[in-house]
CSV table of C-alpha atoms in Angstrom, one decimal:
chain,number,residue,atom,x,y,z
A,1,UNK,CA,-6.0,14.2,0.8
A,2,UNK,CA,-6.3,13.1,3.8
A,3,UNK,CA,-2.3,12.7,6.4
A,4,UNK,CA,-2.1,9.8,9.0
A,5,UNK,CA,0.7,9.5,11.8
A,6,UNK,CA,2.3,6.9,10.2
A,7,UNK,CA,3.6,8.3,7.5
A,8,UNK,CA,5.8,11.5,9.5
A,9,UNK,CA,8.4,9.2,9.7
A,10,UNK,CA,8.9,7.9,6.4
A,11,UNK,CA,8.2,11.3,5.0
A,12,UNK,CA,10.9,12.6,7.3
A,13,UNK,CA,13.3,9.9,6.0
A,14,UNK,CA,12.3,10.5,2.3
A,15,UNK,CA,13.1,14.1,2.5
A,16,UNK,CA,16.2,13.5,4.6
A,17,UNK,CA,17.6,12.1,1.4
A,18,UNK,CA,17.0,14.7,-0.8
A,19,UNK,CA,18.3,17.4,1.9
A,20,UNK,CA,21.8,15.7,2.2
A,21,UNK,CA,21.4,14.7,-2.3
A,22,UNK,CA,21.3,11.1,-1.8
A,23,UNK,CA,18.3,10.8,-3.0
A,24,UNK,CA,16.9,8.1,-5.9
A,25,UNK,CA,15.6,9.9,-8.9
A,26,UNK,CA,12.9,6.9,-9.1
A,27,UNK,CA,11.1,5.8,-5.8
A,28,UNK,CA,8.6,2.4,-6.1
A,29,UNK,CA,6.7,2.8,-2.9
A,30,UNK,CA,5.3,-0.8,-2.4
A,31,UNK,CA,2.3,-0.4,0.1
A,32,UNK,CA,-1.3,-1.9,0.9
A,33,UNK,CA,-4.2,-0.5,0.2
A,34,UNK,CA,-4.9,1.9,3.0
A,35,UNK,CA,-1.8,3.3,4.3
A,36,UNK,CA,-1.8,6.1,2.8
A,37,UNK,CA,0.7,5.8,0.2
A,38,UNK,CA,-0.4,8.4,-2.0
A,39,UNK,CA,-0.6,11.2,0.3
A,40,UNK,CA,2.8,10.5,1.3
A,41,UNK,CA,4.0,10.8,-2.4
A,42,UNK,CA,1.8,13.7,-2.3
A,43,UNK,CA,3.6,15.4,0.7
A,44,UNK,CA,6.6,14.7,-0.8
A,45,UNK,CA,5.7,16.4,-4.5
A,46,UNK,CA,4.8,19.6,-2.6
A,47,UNK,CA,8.4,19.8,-0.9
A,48,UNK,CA,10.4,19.5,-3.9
A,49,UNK,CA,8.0,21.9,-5.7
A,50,UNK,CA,8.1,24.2,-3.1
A,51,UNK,CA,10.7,27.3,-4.3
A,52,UNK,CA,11.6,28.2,-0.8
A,53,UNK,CA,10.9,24.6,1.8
A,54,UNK,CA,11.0,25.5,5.4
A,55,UNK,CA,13.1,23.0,6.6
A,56,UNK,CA,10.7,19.4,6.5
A,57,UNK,CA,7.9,21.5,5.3
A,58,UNK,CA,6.8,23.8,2.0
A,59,UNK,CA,6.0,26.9,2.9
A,60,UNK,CA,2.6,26.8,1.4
A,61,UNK,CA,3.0,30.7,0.2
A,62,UNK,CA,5.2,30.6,-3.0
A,63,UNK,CA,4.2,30.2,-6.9
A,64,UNK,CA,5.1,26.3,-6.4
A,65,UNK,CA,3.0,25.8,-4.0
A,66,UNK,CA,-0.1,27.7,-5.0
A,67,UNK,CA,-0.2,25.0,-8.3
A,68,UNK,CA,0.2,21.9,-6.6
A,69,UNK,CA,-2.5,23.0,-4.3
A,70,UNK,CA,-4.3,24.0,-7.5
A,71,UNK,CA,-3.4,20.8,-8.7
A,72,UNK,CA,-2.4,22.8,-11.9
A,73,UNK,CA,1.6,22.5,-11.6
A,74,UNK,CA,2.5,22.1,-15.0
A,75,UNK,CA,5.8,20.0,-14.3
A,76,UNK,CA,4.1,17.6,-12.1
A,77,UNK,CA,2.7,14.6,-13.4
A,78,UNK,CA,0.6,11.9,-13.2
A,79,UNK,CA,0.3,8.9,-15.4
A,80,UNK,CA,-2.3,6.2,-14.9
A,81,UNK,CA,-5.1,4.4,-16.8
A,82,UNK,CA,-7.9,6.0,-18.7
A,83,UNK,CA,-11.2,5.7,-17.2
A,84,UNK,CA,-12.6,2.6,-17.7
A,85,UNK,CA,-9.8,0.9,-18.9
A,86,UNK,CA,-7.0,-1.1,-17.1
A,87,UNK,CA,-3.9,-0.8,-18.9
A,88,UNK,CA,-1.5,2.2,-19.1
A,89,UNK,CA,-0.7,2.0,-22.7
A,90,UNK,CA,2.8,3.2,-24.5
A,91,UNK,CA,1.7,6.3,-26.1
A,92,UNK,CA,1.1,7.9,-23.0
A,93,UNK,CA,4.3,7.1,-21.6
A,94,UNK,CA,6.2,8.4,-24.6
A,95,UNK,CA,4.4,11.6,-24.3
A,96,UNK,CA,5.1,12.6,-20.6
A,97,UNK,CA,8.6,11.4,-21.1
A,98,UNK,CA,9.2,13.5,-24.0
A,99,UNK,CA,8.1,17.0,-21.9
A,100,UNK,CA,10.5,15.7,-19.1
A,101,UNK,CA,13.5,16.4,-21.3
A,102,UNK,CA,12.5,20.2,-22.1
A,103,UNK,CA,13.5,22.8,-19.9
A,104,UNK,CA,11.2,22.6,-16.4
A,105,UNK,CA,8.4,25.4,-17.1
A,106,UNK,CA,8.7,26.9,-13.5
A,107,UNK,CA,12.2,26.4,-13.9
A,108,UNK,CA,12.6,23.7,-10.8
A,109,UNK,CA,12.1,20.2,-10.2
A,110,UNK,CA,10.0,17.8,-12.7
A,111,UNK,CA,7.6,15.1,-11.1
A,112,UNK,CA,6.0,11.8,-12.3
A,113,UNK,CA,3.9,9.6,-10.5
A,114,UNK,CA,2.3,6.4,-11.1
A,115,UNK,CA,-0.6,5.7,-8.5
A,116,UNK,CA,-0.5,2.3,-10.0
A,117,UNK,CA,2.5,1.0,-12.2
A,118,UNK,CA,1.6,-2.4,-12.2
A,119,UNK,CA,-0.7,-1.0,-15.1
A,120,UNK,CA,2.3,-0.7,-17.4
A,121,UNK,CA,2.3,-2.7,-20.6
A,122,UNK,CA,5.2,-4.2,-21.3
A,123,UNK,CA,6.1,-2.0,-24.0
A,124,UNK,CA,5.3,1.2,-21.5
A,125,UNK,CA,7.3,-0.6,-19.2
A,126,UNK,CA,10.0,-1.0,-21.5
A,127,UNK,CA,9.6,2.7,-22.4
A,128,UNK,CA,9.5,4.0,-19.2
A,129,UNK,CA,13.0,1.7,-18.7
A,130,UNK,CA,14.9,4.0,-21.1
A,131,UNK,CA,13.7,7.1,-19.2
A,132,UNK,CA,14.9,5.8,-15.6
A,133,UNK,CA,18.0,4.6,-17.4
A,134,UNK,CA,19.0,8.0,-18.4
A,135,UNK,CA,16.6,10.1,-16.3
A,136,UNK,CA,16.8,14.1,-17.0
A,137,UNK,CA,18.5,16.0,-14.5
A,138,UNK,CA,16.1,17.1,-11.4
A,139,UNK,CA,13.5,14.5,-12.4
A,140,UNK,CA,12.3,12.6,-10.0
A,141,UNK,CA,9.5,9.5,-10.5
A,142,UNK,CA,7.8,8.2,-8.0
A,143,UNK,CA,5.7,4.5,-8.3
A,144,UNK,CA,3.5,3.0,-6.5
A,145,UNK,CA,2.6,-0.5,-6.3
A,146,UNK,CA,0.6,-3.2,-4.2
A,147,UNK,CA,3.2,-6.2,-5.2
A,148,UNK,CA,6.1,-5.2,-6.6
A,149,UNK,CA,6.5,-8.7,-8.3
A,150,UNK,CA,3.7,-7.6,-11.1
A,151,UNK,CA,6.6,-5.3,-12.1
A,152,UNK,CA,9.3,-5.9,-14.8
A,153,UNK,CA,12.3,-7.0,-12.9
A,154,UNK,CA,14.5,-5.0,-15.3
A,155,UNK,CA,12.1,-1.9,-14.0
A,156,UNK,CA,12.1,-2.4,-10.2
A,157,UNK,CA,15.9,-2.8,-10.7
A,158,UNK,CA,16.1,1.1,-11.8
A,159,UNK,CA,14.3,1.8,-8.4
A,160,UNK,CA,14.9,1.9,-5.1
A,161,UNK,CA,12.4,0.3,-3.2
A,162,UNK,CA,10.3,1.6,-0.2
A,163,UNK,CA,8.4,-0.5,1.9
A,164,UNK,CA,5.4,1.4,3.8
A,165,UNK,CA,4.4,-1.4,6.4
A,166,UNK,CA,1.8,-1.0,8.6
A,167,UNK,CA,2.0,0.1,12.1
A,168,UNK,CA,2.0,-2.1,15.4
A,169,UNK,CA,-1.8,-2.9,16.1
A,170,UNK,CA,-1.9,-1.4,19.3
A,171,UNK,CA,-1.1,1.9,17.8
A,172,UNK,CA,-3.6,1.2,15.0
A,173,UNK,CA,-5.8,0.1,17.5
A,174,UNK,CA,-5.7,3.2,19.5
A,175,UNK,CA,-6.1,5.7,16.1
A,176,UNK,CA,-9.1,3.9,15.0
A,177,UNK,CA,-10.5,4.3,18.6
A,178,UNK,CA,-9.6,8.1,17.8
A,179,UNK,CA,-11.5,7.9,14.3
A,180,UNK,CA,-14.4,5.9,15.0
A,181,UNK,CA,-15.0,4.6,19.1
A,182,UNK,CA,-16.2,1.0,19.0
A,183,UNK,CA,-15.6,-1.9,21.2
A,184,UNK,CA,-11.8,-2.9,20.7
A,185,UNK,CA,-12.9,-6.7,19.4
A,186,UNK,CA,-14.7,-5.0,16.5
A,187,UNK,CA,-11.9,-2.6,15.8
A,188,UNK,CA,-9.1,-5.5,15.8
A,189,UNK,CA,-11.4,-7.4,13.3
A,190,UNK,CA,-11.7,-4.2,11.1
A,191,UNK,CA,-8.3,-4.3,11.3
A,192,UNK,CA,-6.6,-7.6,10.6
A,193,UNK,CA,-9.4,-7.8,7.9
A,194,UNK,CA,-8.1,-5.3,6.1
A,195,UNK,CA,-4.3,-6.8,6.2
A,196,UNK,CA,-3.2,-4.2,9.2
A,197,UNK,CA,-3.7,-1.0,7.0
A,198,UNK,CA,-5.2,1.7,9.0
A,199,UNK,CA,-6.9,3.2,7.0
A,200,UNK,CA,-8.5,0.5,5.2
A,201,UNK,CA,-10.1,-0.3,8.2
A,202,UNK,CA,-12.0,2.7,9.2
A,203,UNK,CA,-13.1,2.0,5.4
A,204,UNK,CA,-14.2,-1.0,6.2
A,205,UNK,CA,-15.7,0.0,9.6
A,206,UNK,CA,-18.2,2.6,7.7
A,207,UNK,CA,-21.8,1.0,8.7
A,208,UNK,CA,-23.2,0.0,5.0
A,209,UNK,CA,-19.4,-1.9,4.5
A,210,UNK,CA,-19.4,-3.6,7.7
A,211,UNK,CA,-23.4,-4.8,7.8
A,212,UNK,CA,-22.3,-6.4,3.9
A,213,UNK,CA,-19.3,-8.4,6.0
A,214,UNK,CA,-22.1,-8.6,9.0
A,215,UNK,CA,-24.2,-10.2,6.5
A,216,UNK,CA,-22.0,-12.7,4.9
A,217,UNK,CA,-20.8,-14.3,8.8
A,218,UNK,CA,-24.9,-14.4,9.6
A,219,UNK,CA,-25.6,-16.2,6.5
A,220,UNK,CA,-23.1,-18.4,6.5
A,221,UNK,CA,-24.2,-20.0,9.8
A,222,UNK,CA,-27.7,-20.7,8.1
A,223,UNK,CA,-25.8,-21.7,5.3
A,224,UNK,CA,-24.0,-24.3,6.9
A,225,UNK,CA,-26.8,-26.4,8.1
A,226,UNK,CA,-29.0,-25.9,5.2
A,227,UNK,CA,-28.2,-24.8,1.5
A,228,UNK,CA,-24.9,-23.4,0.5
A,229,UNK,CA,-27.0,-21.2,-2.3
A,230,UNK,CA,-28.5,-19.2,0.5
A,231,UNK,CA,-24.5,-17.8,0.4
A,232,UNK,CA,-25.0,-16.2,-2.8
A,233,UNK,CA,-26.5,-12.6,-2.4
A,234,UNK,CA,-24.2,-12.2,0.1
A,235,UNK,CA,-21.2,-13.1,-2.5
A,236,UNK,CA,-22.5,-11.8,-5.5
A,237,UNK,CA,-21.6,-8.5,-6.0
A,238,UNK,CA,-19.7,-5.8,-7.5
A,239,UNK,CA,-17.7,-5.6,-4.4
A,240,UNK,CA,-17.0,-9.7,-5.0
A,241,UNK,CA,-13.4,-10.2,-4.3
A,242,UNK,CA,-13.5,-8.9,-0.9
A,243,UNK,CA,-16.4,-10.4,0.5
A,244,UNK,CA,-14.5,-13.8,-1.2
A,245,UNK,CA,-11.7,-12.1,1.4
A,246,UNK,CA,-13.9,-11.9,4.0
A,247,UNK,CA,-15.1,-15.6,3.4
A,248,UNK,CA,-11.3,-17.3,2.9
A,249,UNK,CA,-10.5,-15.3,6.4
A,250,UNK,CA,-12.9,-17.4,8.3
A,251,UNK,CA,-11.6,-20.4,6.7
A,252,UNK,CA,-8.1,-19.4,7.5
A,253,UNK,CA,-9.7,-19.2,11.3
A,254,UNK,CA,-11.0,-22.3,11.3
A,255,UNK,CA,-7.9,-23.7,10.5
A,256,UNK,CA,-6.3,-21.4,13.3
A,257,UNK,CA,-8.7,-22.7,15.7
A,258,UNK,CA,-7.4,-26.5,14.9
A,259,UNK,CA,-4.5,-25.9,15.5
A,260,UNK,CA,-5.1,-24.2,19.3
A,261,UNK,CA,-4.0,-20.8,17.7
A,262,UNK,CA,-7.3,-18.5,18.4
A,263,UNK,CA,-5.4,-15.4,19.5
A,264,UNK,CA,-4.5,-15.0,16.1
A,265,UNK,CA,-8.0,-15.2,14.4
A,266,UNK,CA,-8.9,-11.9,11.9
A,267,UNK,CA,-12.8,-12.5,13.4
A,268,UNK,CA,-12.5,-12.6,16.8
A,269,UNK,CA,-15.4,-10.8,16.6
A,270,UNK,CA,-17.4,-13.6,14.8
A,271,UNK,CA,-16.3,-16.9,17.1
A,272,UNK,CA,-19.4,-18.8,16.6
A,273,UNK,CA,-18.9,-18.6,12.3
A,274,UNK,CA,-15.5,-19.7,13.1
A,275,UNK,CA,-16.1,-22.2,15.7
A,276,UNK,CA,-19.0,-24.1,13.3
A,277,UNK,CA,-16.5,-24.1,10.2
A,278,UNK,CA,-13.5,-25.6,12.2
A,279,UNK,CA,-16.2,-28.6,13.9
A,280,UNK,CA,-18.2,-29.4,10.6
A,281,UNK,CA,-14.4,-29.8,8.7
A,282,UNK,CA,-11.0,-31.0,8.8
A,283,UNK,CA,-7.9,-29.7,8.2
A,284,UNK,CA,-7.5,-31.0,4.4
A,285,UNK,CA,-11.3,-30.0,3.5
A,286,UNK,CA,-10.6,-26.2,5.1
A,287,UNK,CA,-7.7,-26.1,3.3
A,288,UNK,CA,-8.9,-27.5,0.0
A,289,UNK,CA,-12.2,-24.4,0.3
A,290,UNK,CA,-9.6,-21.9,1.1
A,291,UNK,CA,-7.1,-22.8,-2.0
A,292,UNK,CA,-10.4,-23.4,-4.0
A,293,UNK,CA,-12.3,-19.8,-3.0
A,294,UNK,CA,-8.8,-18.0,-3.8
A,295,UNK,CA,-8.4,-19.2,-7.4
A,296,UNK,CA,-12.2,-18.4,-7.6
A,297,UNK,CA,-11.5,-14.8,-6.6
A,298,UNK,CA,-8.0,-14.2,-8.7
A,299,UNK,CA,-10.2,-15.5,-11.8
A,300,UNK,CA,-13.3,-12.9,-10.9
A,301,UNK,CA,-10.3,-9.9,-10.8
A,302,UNK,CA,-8.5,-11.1,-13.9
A,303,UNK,CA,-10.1,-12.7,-16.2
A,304,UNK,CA,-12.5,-10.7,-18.5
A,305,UNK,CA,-16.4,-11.3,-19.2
A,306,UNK,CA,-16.8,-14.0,-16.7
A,307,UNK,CA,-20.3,-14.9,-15.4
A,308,UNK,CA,-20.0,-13.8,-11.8
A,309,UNK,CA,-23.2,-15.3,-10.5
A,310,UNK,CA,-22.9,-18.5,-12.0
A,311,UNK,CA,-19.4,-19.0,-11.5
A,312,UNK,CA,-20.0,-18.3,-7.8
A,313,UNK,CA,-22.7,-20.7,-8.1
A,314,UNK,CA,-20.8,-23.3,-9.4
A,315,UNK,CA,-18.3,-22.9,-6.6
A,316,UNK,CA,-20.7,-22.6,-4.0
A,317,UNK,CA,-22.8,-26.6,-5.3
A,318,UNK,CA,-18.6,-28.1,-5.2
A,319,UNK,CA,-18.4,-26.6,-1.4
A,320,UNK,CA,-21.1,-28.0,-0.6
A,321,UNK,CA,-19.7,-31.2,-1.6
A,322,UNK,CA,-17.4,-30.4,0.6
A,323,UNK,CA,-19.3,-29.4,3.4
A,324,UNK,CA,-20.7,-33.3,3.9
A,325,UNK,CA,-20.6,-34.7,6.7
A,326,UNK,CA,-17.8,-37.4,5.5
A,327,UNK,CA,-15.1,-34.8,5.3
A,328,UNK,CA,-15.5,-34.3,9.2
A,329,UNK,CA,-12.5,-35.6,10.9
């Protein structure tokens, strides 16, 4: 699992806590995708594991740390989702709760840890409730969770809450340069695309992902003075909702542009895309595609046995309504 330099400091703060026992026994670690939040809750598993930490660290020798880095530590665990469902059901709750209150089997601390909790049910949220209410004694449960509002408020209430937030882009800018040298326009792209999270950038920035998002910006210029359709293999796949991401951004630029605010654009990289979208609409018709393309994109992720390719197809005909040349303004 891979450590990044932004995440000594919360680390060292996390651990601070639990040196001086004023530490929460249940941690929600809201974060975006790509910083990192699991190998900080990883980092942080090992050192209460650990039977004798040196100082910040675990010492990487003792019978603590040998199973985690086994990943066969019987009183750590981790509770998500079956594969290929999307739910985290009751019944597995109830069982890892029910070991938690039996007496630790290498005698020290107990671990959970939800990669995603916003996979609860209700009921296993309810469930897991009762646990945090009355947690067992050196038990400690840590969440994490992309929005925090897909959470039970009565559940988030039982936590304390720990923002990771992306570094300043300069010092983003300057690790990606480390990871992967490219010119710094391309970089900053990679990076506001991907919301600021390192990480999730140098993801991005990986040649098949970034020729897909190269792809979508070339096409989109042909589409925009001939058919919309011609948009479609560039939308339509499994991968959907972020090149719908990638799309809405150069809307959102567009609008930028308007409104003499191009320092700020997400594709700087791309200012011809950008420039053609913000002179062949208006405000209200950019904003109208962008609301339009989002709801498109939160139906695709949530709502089961849709269509893809003709719901993108139906979007992409009432854009191109859109896209006529009376909603220039």
């Amino acid at each position: 699992m891979n450590w990044y330099p932004w995440l000594n400091q919360p680390y060292r703060q996390i651990i601070a806590r639990h040196q001086s026992g004023q530490a929460h026994h249940a941690l929600l670690v809201q974060a975006i995708a790509g910083m990192g939040d699991d190998a900080l809750i990883w980092g942080v598993s090992r050192w209460l594991m650990c039977l004798q930490p040196e100082g910040l660290k675990s010492c990487g020798h003792c019978h603590g740390c040998q199973l985690m880095q086994a990943h066969t530590h019987p009183d750590w665990y981790r509770l998500e989702a079956e594969k290929g469902k999307s739910s985290l059901g009751i019944d597995a709750v109830r069982d890892v709760t029910e070991k938690l209150y039996h007496f630790a089997q290498q005698g020290g601390a107990k671990i959970v840890w939800l990669p995603d909790a916003a996979q609860l049910t209700e009921a296993a949220a309810n469930a897991l409730l009762k646990t945090l209410e009355e947690p067992p004694a050196n038990c400690w449960f840590f969440l994490s969770v992309r929005e925090s509002s897909r959470l039970l408020p009565t559940l988030r209430s039982r936590c304390m809450t720990w923002h990771l937030s992306p570094p300043e882009e300069a010092h983003s800018l300057q690790w990606l340069q480390k990871q992967q040298p490219q010119p710094e326009e391309k970089l900053r792209a990679a990076l506001r695309l991907s919301n600021g999270a390192p990480a999730a950038a140098l993801t991005l920035l990986q040649p098949e992902r970034w020729q897909a998002r190269e792809t979508l910006c070339e096409t989109l210029i042909k589409a925009l003075n001939g058919d919309v359709l011609q948009l479609l293999p560039a939308l339509n796949s499994e991968d959907v909702a972020v090149r719908l991401s990638w799309l809405i951004s150069l809307l959102v630029d567009a609008m930028k542009v308007q409104q003499d605010a191009s320092q700020w654009l997400s594709n700087g990289d791309h200012p011809d895309v950008v420039t053609q979208l913000a002179q062949r609409m208006n405000s209200s018709a950019l904003n109208s595609s962008a609301q339009q393309w989002m709801q498109c994109r939160e139906q695709l992720l949530h709502v089961a046995a849709l269509n893809r390719e003709l719901m993108l197809t139906d979007r992409l005909l009432a854009w191109g309504r859109l896209l006529a040349p009376a909603t220039v303004g």
